[in-house]
Coordinates of C-alpha atoms in Angstrom, one line a residue:
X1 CA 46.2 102.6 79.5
X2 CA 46.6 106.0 79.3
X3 CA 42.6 106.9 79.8
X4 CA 43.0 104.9 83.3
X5 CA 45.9 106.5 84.7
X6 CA 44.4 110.2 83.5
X7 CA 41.4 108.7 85.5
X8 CA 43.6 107.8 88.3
X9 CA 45.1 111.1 88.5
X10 CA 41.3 112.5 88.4
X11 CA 40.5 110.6 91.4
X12 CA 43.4 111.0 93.4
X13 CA 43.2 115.3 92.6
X14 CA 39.7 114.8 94.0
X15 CA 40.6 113.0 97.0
X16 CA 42.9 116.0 97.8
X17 CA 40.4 118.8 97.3
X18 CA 38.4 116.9 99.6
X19 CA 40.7 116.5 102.3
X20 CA 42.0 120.3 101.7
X21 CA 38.2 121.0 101.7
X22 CA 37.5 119.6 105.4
X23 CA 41.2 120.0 106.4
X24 CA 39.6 122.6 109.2
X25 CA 37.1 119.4 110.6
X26 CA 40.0 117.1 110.7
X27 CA 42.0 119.5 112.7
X28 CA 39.3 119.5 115.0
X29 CA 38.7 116.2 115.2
X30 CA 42.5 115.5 116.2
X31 CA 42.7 118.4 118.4
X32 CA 39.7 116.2 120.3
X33 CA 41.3 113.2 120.2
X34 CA 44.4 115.0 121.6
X35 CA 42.1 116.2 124.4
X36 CA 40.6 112.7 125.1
X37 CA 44.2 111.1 125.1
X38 CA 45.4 114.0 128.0
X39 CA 42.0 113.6 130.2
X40 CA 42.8 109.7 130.1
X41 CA 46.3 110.0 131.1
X42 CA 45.8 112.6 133.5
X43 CA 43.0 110.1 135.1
X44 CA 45.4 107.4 134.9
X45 CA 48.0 108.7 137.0
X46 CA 45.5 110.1 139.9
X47 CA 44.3 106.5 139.9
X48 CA 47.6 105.5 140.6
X49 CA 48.6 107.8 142.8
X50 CA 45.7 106.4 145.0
X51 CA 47.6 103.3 145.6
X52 CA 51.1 104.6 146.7
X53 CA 52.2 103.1 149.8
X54 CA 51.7 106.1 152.4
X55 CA 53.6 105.0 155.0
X56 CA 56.7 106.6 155.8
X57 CA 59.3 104.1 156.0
X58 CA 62.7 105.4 155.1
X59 CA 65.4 103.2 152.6
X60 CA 68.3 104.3 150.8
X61 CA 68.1 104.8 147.1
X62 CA 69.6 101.7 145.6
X63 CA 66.7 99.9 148.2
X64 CA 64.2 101.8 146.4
X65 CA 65.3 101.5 143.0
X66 CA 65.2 97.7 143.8
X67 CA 62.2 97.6 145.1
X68 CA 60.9 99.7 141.9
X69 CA 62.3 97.1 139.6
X70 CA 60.6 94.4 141.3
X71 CA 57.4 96.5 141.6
X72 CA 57.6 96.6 137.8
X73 CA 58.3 93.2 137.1
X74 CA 55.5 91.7 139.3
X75 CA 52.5 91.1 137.2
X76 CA 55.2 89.1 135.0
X77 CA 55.8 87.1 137.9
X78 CA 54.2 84.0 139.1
X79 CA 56.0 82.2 141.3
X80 CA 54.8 83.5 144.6
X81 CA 51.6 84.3 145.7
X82 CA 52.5 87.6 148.0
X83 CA 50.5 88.6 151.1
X84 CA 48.3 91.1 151.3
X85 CA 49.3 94.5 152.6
X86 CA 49.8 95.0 155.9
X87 CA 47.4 97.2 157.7
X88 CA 49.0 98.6 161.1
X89 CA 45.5 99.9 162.0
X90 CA 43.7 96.6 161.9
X91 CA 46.6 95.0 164.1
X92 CA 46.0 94.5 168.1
X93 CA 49.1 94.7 170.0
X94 CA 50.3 90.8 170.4
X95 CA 53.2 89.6 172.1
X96 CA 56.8 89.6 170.5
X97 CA 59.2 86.6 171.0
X98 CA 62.2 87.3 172.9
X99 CA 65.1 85.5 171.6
X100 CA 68.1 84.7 173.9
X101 CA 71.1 86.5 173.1
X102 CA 74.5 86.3 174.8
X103 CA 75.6 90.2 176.1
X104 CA 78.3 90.3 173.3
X105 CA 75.9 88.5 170.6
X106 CA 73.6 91.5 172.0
X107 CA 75.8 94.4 171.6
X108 CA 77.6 93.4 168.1
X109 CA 73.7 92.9 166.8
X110 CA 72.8 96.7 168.5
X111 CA 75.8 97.8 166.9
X112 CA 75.0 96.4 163.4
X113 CA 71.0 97.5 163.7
X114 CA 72.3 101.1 164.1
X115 CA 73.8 101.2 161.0
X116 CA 70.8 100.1 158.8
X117 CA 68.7 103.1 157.4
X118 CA 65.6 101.7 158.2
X119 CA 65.4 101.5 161.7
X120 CA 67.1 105.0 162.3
X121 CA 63.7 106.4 162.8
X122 CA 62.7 104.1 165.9
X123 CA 62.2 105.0 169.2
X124 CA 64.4 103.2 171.9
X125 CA 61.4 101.3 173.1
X126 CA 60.8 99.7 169.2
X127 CA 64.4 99.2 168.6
X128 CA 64.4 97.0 171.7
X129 CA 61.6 95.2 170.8
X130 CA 63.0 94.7 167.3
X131 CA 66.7 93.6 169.0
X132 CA 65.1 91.0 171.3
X133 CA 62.9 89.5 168.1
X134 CA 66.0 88.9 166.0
X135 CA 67.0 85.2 166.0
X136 CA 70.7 83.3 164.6
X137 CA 70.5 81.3 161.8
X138 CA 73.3 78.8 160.8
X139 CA 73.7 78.6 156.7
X140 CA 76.0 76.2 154.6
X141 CA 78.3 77.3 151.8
X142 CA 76.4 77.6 148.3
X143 CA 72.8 77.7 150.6
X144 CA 70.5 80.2 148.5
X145 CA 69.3 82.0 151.4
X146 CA 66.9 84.0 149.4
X147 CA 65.5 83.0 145.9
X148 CA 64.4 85.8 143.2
X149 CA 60.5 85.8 142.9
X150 CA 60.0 83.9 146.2
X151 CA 57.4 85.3 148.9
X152 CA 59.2 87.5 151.4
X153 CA 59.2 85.6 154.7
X154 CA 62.7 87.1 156.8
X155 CA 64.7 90.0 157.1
X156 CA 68.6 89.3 157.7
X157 CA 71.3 90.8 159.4
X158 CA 74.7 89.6 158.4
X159 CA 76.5 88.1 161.7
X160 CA 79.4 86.5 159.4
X161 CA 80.0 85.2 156.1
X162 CA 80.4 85.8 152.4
X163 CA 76.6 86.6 150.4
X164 CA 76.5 87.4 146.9
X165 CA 73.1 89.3 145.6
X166 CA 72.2 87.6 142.8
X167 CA 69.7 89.2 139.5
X168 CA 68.6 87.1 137.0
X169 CA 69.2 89.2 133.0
X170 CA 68.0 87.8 130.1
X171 CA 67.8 84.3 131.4
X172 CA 71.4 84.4 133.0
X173 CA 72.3 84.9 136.6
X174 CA 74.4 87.7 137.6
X175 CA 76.2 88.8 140.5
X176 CA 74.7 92.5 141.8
X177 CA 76.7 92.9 145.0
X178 CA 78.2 91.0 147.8
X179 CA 78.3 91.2 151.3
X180 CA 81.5 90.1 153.7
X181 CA 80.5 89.6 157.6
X182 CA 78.6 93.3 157.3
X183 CA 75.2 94.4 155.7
X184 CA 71.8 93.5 155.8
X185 CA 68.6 92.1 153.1
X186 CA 65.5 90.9 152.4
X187 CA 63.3 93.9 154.0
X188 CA 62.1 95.3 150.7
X189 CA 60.0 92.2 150.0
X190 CA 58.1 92.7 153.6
X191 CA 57.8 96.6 152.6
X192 CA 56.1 96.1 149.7
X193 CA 54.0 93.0 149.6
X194 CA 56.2 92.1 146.6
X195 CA 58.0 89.1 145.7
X196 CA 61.7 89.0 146.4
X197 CA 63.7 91.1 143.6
X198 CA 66.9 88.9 143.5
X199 CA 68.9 85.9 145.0
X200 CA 71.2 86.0 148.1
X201 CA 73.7 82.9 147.7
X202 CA 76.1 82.4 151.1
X203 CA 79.3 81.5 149.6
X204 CA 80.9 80.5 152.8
X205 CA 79.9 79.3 155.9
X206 CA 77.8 81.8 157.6
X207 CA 75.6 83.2 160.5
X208 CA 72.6 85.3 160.1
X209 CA 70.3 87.0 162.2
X210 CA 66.6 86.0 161.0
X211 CA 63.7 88.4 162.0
X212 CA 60.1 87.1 160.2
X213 CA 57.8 89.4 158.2
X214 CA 54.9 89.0 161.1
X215 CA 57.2 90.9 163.7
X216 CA 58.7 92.8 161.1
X217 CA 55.7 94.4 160.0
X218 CA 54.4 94.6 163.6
X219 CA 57.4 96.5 164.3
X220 CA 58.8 98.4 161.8
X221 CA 55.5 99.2 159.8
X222 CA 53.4 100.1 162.6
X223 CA 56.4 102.0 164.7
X224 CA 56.7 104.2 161.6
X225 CA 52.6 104.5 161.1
X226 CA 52.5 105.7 164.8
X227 CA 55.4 107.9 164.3
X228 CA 53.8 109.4 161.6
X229 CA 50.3 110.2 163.7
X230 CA 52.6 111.3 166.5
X231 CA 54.1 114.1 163.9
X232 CA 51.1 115.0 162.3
X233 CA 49.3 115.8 166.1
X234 CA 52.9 117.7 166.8
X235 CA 52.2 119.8 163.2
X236 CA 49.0 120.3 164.2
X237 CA 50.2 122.4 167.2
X238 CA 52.9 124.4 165.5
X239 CA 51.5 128.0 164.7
X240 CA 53.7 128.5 162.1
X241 CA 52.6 125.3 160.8
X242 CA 48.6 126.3 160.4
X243 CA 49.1 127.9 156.7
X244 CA 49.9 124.1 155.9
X245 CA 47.0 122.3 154.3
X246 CA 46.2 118.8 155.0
X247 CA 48.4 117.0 151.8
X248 CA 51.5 119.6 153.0
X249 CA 51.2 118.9 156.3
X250 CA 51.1 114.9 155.4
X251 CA 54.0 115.4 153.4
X252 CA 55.9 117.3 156.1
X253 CA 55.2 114.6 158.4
X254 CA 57.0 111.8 155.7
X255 CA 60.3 113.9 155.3
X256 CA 60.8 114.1 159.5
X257 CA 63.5 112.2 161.0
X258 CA 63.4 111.1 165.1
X259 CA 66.6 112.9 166.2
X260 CA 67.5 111.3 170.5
X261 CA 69.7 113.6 172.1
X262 CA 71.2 112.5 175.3
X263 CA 71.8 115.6 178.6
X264 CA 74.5 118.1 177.7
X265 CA 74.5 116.7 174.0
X266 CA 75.6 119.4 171.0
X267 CA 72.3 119.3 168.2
X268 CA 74.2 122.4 166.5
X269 CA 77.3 124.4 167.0
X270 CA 77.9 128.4 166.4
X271 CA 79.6 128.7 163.0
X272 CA 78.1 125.4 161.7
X273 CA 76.7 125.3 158.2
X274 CA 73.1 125.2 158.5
X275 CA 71.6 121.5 157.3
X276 CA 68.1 122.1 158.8
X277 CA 65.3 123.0 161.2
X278 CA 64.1 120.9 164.8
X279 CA 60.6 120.6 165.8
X280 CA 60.7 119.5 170.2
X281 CA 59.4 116.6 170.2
X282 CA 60.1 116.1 174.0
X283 CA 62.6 117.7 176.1
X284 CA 64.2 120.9 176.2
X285 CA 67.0 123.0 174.5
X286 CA 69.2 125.4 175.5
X287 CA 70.1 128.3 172.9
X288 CA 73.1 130.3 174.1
X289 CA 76.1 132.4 172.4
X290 CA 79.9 133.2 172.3
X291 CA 80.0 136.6 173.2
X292 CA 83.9 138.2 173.5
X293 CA 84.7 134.4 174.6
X294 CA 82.0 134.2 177.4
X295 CA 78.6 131.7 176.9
X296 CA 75.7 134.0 176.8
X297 CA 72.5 131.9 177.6
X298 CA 69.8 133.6 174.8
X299 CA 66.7 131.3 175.2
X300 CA 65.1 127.8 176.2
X301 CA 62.8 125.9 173.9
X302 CA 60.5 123.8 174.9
X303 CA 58.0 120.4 173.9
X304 CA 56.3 122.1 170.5
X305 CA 59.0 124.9 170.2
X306 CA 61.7 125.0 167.1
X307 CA 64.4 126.2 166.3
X308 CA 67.1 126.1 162.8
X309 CA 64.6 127.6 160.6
X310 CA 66.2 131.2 160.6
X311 CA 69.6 130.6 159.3
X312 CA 67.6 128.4 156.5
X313 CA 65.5 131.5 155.5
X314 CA 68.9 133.7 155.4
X315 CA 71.6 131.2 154.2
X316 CA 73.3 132.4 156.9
X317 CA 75.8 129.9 159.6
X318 CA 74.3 128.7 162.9
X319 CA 75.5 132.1 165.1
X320 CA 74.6 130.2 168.6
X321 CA 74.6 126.8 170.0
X322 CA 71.9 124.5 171.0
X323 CA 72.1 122.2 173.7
X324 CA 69.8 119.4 175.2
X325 CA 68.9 120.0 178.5
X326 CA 67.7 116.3 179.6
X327 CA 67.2 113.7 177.5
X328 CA 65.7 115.3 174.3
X329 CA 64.1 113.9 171.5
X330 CA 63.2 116.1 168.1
X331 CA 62.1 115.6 164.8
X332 CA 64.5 116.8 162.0
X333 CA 63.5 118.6 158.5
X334 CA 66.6 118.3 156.5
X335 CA 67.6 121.7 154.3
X336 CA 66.6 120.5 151.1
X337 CA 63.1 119.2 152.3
X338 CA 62.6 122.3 154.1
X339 CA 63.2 124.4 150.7
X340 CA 60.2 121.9 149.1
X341 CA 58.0 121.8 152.1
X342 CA 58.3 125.3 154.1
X343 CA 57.1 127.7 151.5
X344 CA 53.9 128.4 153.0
X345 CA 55.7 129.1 156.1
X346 CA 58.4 131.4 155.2
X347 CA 56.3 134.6 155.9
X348 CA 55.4 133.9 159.0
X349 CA 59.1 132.7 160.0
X350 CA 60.3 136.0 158.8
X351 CA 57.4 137.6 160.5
X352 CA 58.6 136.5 163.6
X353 CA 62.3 137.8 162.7
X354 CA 60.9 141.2 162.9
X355 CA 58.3 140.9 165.7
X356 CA 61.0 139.6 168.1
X357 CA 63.6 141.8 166.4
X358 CA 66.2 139.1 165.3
X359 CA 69.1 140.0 164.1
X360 CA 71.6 138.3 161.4
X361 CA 74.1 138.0 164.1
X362 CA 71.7 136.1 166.4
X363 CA 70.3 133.3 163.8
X364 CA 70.1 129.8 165.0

Protein backbone atom coordinates (compact mmCIF):
# COMPACT_ATOMS: atom_id res chain seq x y z
CA UNK A 1 0.00 0.00 0.00
CA UNK A 2 2.48 2.27 0.82
CA UNK A 3 4.91 1.46 -2.41
CA UNK A 4 1.60 2.65 -4.51
CA UNK A 5 0.81 5.75 -2.93
CA UNK A 6 4.94 6.71 -2.87
CA UNK A 7 4.36 5.79 -6.65
CA UNK A 8 1.30 7.93 -6.81
CA UNK A 9 3.03 10.79 -5.46
CA UNK A 10 6.00 10.06 -8.07
CA UNK A 11 3.63 10.40 -10.79
CA UNK A 12 1.71 13.22 -9.76
CA UNK A 13 5.43 15.34 -8.89
CA UNK A 14 6.01 14.44 -12.49
CA UNK A 15 2.98 15.60 -13.95
CA UNK A 16 3.80 19.05 -12.29
CA UNK A 17 7.36 19.43 -13.47
CA UNK A 18 5.87 18.78 -16.76
CA UNK A 19 3.26 21.34 -16.70
CA UNK A 20 5.80 23.92 -14.84
CA UNK A 21 8.17 22.78 -17.71
CA UNK A 22 5.78 23.92 -20.72
CA UNK A 23 3.95 26.44 -18.50
CA UNK A 24 5.42 29.22 -21.08
CA UNK A 25 3.60 27.07 -24.30
CA UNK A 26 0.38 26.81 -22.47
CA UNK A 27 0.39 30.45 -21.80
CA UNK A 28 0.73 30.88 -25.31
CA UNK A 29 -1.68 28.65 -26.35
CA UNK A 30 -4.38 30.40 -24.18
CA UNK A 31 -3.29 33.81 -24.99
CA UNK A 32 -4.31 32.38 -28.81
CA UNK A 33 -7.35 31.08 -27.91
CA UNK A 34 -8.07 34.40 -26.16
CA UNK A 35 -7.29 36.06 -29.48
CA UNK A 36 -9.51 33.57 -31.52
CA UNK A 37 -12.47 34.13 -28.95
CA UNK A 38 -12.07 38.30 -29.47
CA UNK A 39 -11.74 38.06 -33.60
CA UNK A 40 -15.03 35.81 -33.36
CA UNK A 41 -16.91 38.18 -31.28
CA UNK A 42 -15.73 41.17 -32.84
CA UNK A 43 -17.01 39.48 -36.29
CA UNK A 44 -20.14 38.57 -34.62
CA UNK A 45 -21.33 41.91 -33.78
CA UNK A 46 -20.31 43.60 -37.36
CA UNK A 47 -22.45 40.83 -38.77
CA UNK A 48 -25.04 42.01 -36.76
CA UNK A 49 -24.80 45.28 -37.04
CA UNK A 50 -25.49 44.65 -40.86
CA UNK A 51 -28.93 43.90 -40.18
CA UNK A 52 -30.14 46.83 -37.95
CA UNK A 53 -33.12 48.38 -39.26
CA UNK A 54 -31.71 51.74 -40.92
CA UNK A 55 -34.67 53.56 -41.25
CA UNK A 56 -35.22 56.43 -39.11
CA UNK A 57 -38.47 56.01 -37.60
CA UNK A 58 -38.72 57.71 -34.21
CA UNK A 59 -40.60 55.84 -30.87
CA UNK A 60 -40.35 56.57 -27.33
CA UNK A 61 -38.27 54.44 -25.09
CA UNK A 62 -40.74 52.12 -23.45
CA UNK A 63 -41.86 51.42 -27.51
CA UNK A 64 -38.43 50.39 -28.04
CA UNK A 65 -37.66 48.50 -25.11
CA UNK A 66 -40.87 46.55 -26.15
CA UNK A 67 -40.08 46.04 -29.35
CA UNK A 68 -36.40 44.77 -28.05
CA UNK A 69 -38.10 42.20 -25.85
CA UNK A 70 -40.09 40.96 -28.62
CA UNK A 71 -37.09 41.09 -30.99
CA UNK A 72 -35.44 38.76 -28.46
CA UNK A 73 -38.09 36.44 -27.84
CA UNK A 74 -38.83 35.75 -31.67
CA UNK A 75 -36.93 32.75 -32.70
CA UNK A 76 -38.85 31.17 -29.49
CA UNK A 77 -41.86 32.03 -31.05
CA UNK A 78 -43.94 30.14 -33.46
CA UNK A 79 -47.17 31.18 -33.67
CA UNK A 80 -47.03 33.64 -36.55
CA UNK A 81 -45.38 33.60 -39.55
CA UNK A 82 -44.30 37.48 -39.93
CA UNK A 83 -43.91 39.32 -43.28
CA UNK A 84 -41.07 40.03 -44.75
CA UNK A 85 -39.58 43.50 -44.33
CA UNK A 86 -40.86 46.16 -45.96
CA UNK A 87 -38.79 47.71 -48.63
CA UNK A 88 -39.98 51.48 -49.40
CA UNK A 89 -37.66 51.42 -52.50
CA UNK A 90 -39.32 48.50 -54.23
CA UNK A 91 -42.91 50.15 -53.54
CA UNK A 92 -44.73 52.15 -56.65
CA UNK A 93 -46.85 54.80 -55.39
CA UNK A 94 -50.60 53.07 -55.19
CA UNK A 95 -53.62 54.65 -54.13
CA UNK A 96 -54.65 55.16 -50.37
CA UNK A 97 -58.32 54.53 -49.23
CA UNK A 98 -60.01 57.50 -48.02
CA UNK A 99 -62.23 56.74 -45.27
CA UNK A 100 -65.30 59.01 -44.41
CA UNK A 101 -65.05 60.88 -41.40
CA UNK A 102 -67.51 63.30 -39.88
CA UNK A 103 -65.63 67.02 -39.36
CA UNK A 104 -65.69 66.48 -35.53
CA UNK A 105 -64.63 62.53 -35.89
CA UNK A 106 -61.89 64.43 -38.10
CA UNK A 107 -60.60 66.89 -35.90
CA UNK A 108 -60.63 64.78 -32.42
CA UNK A 109 -58.65 62.04 -34.65
CA UNK A 110 -56.05 65.08 -35.90
CA UNK A 111 -55.97 66.05 -32.45
CA UNK A 112 -55.07 62.55 -31.05
CA UNK A 113 -52.49 61.72 -34.21
CA UNK A 114 -50.51 64.87 -33.06
CA UNK A 115 -49.78 63.51 -29.89
CA UNK A 116 -48.31 60.14 -30.99
CA UNK A 117 -44.36 60.22 -31.33
CA UNK A 118 -44.27 58.59 -34.44
CA UNK A 119 -45.86 60.64 -36.69
CA UNK A 120 -44.31 63.95 -35.39
CA UNK A 121 -41.84 63.77 -38.14
CA UNK A 122 -44.49 63.89 -41.14
CA UNK A 123 -44.97 66.36 -43.47
CA UNK A 124 -48.60 67.91 -43.71
CA UNK A 125 -49.08 66.19 -46.95
CA UNK A 126 -48.32 62.38 -45.21
CA UNK A 127 -50.21 63.25 -42.13
CA UNK A 128 -53.19 63.89 -44.36
CA UNK A 129 -52.82 60.90 -46.22
CA UNK A 130 -52.30 58.94 -42.96
CA UNK A 131 -55.67 60.90 -41.33
CA UNK A 132 -57.84 60.04 -44.33
CA UNK A 133 -56.61 56.15 -44.20
CA UNK A 134 -57.60 55.67 -40.63
CA UNK A 135 -60.95 53.77 -40.28
CA UNK A 136 -63.50 53.20 -36.84
CA UNK A 137 -63.76 50.01 -35.50
CA UNK A 138 -66.54 48.98 -33.04
CA UNK A 139 -65.11 46.32 -30.14
CA UNK A 140 -67.16 44.43 -27.32
CA UNK A 141 -66.18 44.29 -23.71
CA UNK A 142 -63.54 41.37 -22.92
CA UNK A 143 -62.67 41.42 -27.15
CA UNK A 144 -58.77 40.73 -27.28
CA UNK A 145 -58.09 43.23 -29.77
CA UNK A 146 -54.58 42.18 -30.08
CA UNK A 147 -53.08 38.69 -29.17
CA UNK A 148 -49.34 38.29 -27.94
CA UNK A 149 -47.28 36.44 -30.76
CA UNK A 150 -49.95 37.12 -33.45
CA UNK A 151 -48.77 38.70 -36.96
CA UNK A 152 -49.05 42.45 -36.85
CA UNK A 153 -51.99 43.39 -39.19
CA UNK A 154 -53.40 47.12 -37.62
CA UNK A 155 -52.27 50.06 -35.83
CA UNK A 156 -54.93 51.66 -33.32
CA UNK A 157 -55.82 54.81 -32.16
CA UNK A 158 -57.93 54.86 -29.02
CA UNK A 159 -61.42 56.81 -29.95
CA UNK A 160 -63.00 55.48 -26.45
CA UNK A 161 -62.81 52.80 -24.07
CA UNK A 162 -60.95 50.93 -21.36
CA UNK A 163 -57.69 48.56 -22.93
CA UNK A 164 -55.48 46.74 -20.73
CA UNK A 165 -51.82 45.76 -22.34
CA UNK A 166 -51.45 42.44 -21.46
CA UNK A 167 -47.63 40.24 -21.15
CA UNK A 168 -47.60 36.83 -20.69
CA UNK A 169 -44.57 35.88 -17.43
CA UNK A 170 -43.81 32.56 -16.74
CA UNK A 171 -46.96 31.08 -18.16
CA UNK A 172 -49.27 33.68 -16.39
CA UNK A 173 -50.91 36.73 -17.80
CA UNK A 174 -50.21 40.05 -16.55
CA UNK A 175 -51.55 43.42 -16.79
CA UNK A 176 -48.52 45.93 -18.30
CA UNK A 177 -50.58 49.15 -18.71
CA UNK A 178 -54.02 50.35 -19.54
CA UNK A 179 -55.40 52.78 -21.59
CA UNK A 180 -58.79 55.06 -20.82
CA UNK A 181 -60.39 56.75 -24.07
CA UNK A 182 -56.51 58.13 -24.84
CA UNK A 183 -53.34 56.39 -26.35
CA UNK A 184 -52.46 54.42 -29.14
CA UNK A 185 -50.87 50.48 -30.10
CA UNK A 186 -49.96 47.97 -32.18
CA UNK A 187 -47.30 49.96 -34.53
CA UNK A 188 -44.23 48.13 -33.19
CA UNK A 189 -45.32 44.90 -34.79
CA UNK A 190 -45.53 46.75 -38.41
CA UNK A 191 -42.01 48.45 -37.60
CA UNK A 192 -40.29 45.56 -37.06
CA UNK A 193 -41.63 42.57 -39.03
CA UNK A 194 -42.02 41.04 -35.60
CA UNK A 195 -44.80 39.27 -34.06
CA UNK A 196 -46.98 41.19 -31.62
CA UNK A 197 -45.06 41.58 -28.05
CA UNK A 198 -48.33 41.49 -25.82
CA UNK A 199 -52.15 41.40 -25.65
CA UNK A 200 -54.51 44.43 -25.76
CA UNK A 201 -57.91 43.18 -23.99
CA UNK A 202 -60.97 46.16 -24.33
CA UNK A 203 -62.52 45.91 -21.04
CA UNK A 204 -65.45 48.08 -21.92
CA UNK A 205 -67.19 48.87 -24.80
CA UNK A 206 -65.04 50.70 -27.15
CA UNK A 207 -64.22 52.56 -30.47
CA UNK A 208 -60.94 52.34 -32.27
CA UNK A 209 -59.47 53.82 -35.16
CA UNK A 210 -57.88 50.83 -37.36
CA UNK A 211 -55.14 51.82 -39.96
CA UNK A 212 -53.66 48.29 -41.71
CA UNK A 213 -49.90 47.41 -41.97
CA UNK A 214 -50.09 47.89 -46.09
CA UNK A 215 -50.85 51.76 -45.61
CA UNK A 216 -49.07 51.94 -42.66
CA UNK A 217 -45.92 50.96 -44.08
CA UNK A 218 -46.62 52.84 -47.28
CA UNK A 219 -47.01 55.75 -45.14
CA UNK A 220 -45.10 55.98 -42.26
CA UNK A 221 -42.05 53.74 -43.51
CA UNK A 222 -41.57 55.28 -46.70
CA UNK A 223 -42.52 59.09 -45.49
CA UNK A 224 -39.65 58.62 -43.05
CA UNK A 225 -37.16 56.79 -45.84
CA UNK A 226 -37.85 59.92 -48.11
CA UNK A 227 -37.38 62.14 -45.26
CA UNK A 228 -34.23 60.71 -44.62
CA UNK A 229 -32.88 61.10 -48.55
CA UNK A 230 -34.38 64.56 -48.37
CA UNK A 231 -31.80 65.35 -45.25
CA UNK A 232 -28.94 63.58 -46.42
CA UNK A 233 -29.15 65.81 -50.12
CA UNK A 234 -29.72 68.94 -47.54
CA UNK A 235 -26.23 67.71 -45.52
CA UNK A 236 -24.82 67.30 -48.60
CA UNK A 237 -25.03 71.03 -49.25
CA UNK A 238 -24.08 72.40 -45.84
CA UNK A 239 -20.32 73.59 -46.03
CA UNK A 240 -19.85 73.16 -42.62
CA UNK A 241 -21.15 69.78 -43.03
CA UNK A 242 -18.37 68.52 -45.75
CA UNK A 243 -15.80 67.33 -42.87
CA UNK A 244 -18.69 64.76 -42.15
CA UNK A 245 -17.98 61.35 -43.65
CA UNK A 246 -20.61 59.22 -45.19
CA UNK A 247 -21.57 56.95 -41.72
CA UNK A 248 -21.67 60.64 -39.72
CA UNK A 249 -23.44 62.18 -42.13
CA UNK A 250 -26.05 59.10 -42.15
CA UNK A 251 -26.21 59.31 -38.54
CA UNK A 252 -26.84 63.06 -38.58
CA UNK A 253 -29.54 62.54 -40.84
CA UNK A 254 -31.41 59.78 -38.13
CA UNK A 255 -31.17 62.26 -35.09
CA UNK A 256 -33.13 65.25 -37.37
CA UNK A 257 -36.46 66.16 -36.41
CA UNK A 258 -39.07 68.11 -39.19
CA UNK A 259 -39.71 71.29 -37.20
CA UNK A 260 -43.19 73.44 -39.39
CA UNK A 261 -43.23 76.86 -38.46
CA UNK A 262 -46.19 78.88 -39.44
CA UNK A 263 -45.56 83.17 -40.61
CA UNK A 264 -44.61 85.42 -37.64
CA UNK A 265 -44.04 82.04 -35.49
CA UNK A 266 -41.18 82.26 -32.44
CA UNK A 267 -38.47 79.02 -33.30
CA UNK A 268 -36.21 80.72 -30.31
CA UNK A 269 -36.45 83.62 -27.95
CA UNK A 270 -33.45 86.00 -26.65
CA UNK A 271 -32.59 84.73 -23.20
CA UNK A 272 -33.76 81.22 -23.95
CA UNK A 273 -31.63 78.23 -22.80
CA UNK A 274 -30.07 76.84 -25.80
CA UNK A 275 -31.67 73.12 -26.69
CA UNK A 276 -30.21 72.93 -30.27
CA UNK A 277 -29.26 73.93 -33.79
CA UNK A 278 -31.79 74.44 -37.23
CA UNK A 279 -30.80 73.40 -40.62
CA UNK A 280 -33.62 75.67 -43.40
CA UNK A 281 -35.20 73.23 -44.82
CA UNK A 282 -37.60 75.63 -46.73
CA UNK A 283 -38.50 79.10 -45.87
CA UNK A 284 -36.86 81.84 -44.34
CA UNK A 285 -35.82 83.19 -40.81
CA UNK A 286 -35.51 86.33 -39.46
CA UNK A 287 -32.61 86.93 -36.75
CA UNK A 288 -33.05 90.15 -34.91
CA UNK A 289 -32.17 91.72 -31.27
CA UNK A 290 -33.31 93.72 -28.25
CA UNK A 291 -31.17 96.54 -28.31
CA UNK A 292 -31.90 99.41 -25.26
CA UNK A 293 -35.66 98.03 -25.78
CA UNK A 294 -35.74 98.57 -29.66
CA UNK A 295 -35.79 95.20 -32.26
CA UNK A 296 -32.64 95.42 -34.18
CA UNK A 297 -33.06 93.22 -37.42
CA UNK A 298 -29.27 91.35 -37.44
CA UNK A 299 -29.74 88.87 -40.40
CA UNK A 300 -32.04 86.58 -42.66
CA UNK A 301 -31.29 82.94 -43.29
CA UNK A 302 -32.31 81.25 -46.01
CA UNK A 303 -33.25 77.45 -47.71
CA UNK A 304 -29.63 75.59 -46.64
CA UNK A 305 -28.70 78.28 -43.99
CA UNK A 306 -28.54 77.48 -39.99
CA UNK A 307 -28.63 78.90 -37.29
CA UNK A 308 -28.37 77.69 -33.02
CA UNK A 309 -25.15 76.16 -33.44
CA UNK A 310 -23.15 79.19 -31.69
CA UNK A 311 -24.71 79.36 -28.33
CA UNK A 312 -24.20 75.26 -28.37
CA UNK A 313 -20.36 75.77 -29.01
CA UNK A 314 -20.33 78.47 -25.99
CA UNK A 315 -22.96 77.28 -23.50
CA UNK A 316 -24.10 80.49 -23.73
CA UNK A 317 -28.34 81.69 -23.85
CA UNK A 318 -29.99 82.42 -27.22
CA UNK A 319 -28.87 86.58 -27.27
CA UNK A 320 -31.38 87.22 -30.34
CA UNK A 321 -34.70 85.98 -31.66
CA UNK A 322 -35.55 84.03 -34.62
CA UNK A 323 -38.52 84.37 -36.43
CA UNK A 324 -40.30 82.62 -39.53
CA UNK A 325 -40.73 84.75 -42.25
CA UNK A 326 -43.54 82.63 -44.33
CA UNK A 327 -44.34 79.36 -43.66
CA UNK A 328 -41.00 77.67 -42.64
CA UNK A 329 -40.09 74.28 -42.31
CA UNK A 330 -36.45 73.16 -40.64
CA UNK A 331 -34.90 70.18 -39.42
CA UNK A 332 -33.94 70.12 -35.70
CA UNK A 333 -30.58 68.65 -34.03
CA UNK A 334 -31.41 68.43 -30.41
CA UNK A 335 -28.31 69.62 -27.93
CA UNK A 336 -27.38 66.36 -26.82
CA UNK A 337 -27.17 64.87 -30.46
CA UNK A 338 -25.34 67.75 -31.53
CA UNK A 339 -22.60 67.16 -28.63
CA UNK A 340 -22.34 63.30 -30.30
CA UNK A 341 -22.64 64.19 -33.87
CA UNK A 342 -21.08 67.85 -34.42
CA UNK A 343 -17.51 67.22 -33.44
CA UNK A 344 -16.05 67.24 -36.73
CA UNK A 345 -17.75 70.49 -37.22
CA UNK A 346 -16.90 72.45 -34.26
CA UNK A 347 -13.80 74.08 -35.95
CA UNK A 348 -15.22 75.24 -38.65
CA UNK A 349 -18.33 76.68 -36.59
CA UNK A 350 -15.85 78.52 -34.51
CA UNK A 351 -14.06 79.46 -37.57
CA UNK A 352 -16.84 81.27 -38.74
CA UNK A 353 -17.19 83.00 -35.16
CA UNK A 354 -13.96 84.73 -35.92
CA UNK A 355 -14.26 85.26 -39.72
CA UNK A 356 -17.52 87.19 -39.32
CA UNK A 357 -16.36 88.56 -35.99
CA UNK A 358 -19.20 87.18 -33.57
CA UNK A 359 -19.35 88.21 -30.49
CA UNK A 360 -20.72 86.45 -27.12
CA UNK A 361 -23.29 89.08 -26.96
CA UNK A 362 -24.55 88.33 -30.49
CA UNK A 363 -24.94 84.32 -30.26
CA UNK A 364 -28.04 82.68 -31.59
Amino acid sequence: MKVVVNKNIHDVHIRLEFVYQNKQLLTAIFVSLLVIIGTILKLGLKNINRYVPVTPVQVSRSERRLAAEAESSKNHRRKAVVGETYNPEADKNGEIVKHHKTDAQRQNLQTNLKKILLLQNLYSEQFDQILDAFFLKTVKSGEYVIKEGDEGDYFYVIEKGTYSIIKEENGLPKVIQKYIDAGSFGELALLYSIPRSASVKAETEGLLWALDSKTFRRIIIKAAHKNRKAYLDMIKNVKILSHLTEKERMSLADNLVQKVYKDGEVILKEGDEANGMYFVIDGHVSISKNVNGKKVNMKSVEKGGYFGELALLTNAQRAATAVAKGKLTTAFLDAQAFSRLMGPCEDAMRANMEKYGIKKENIV
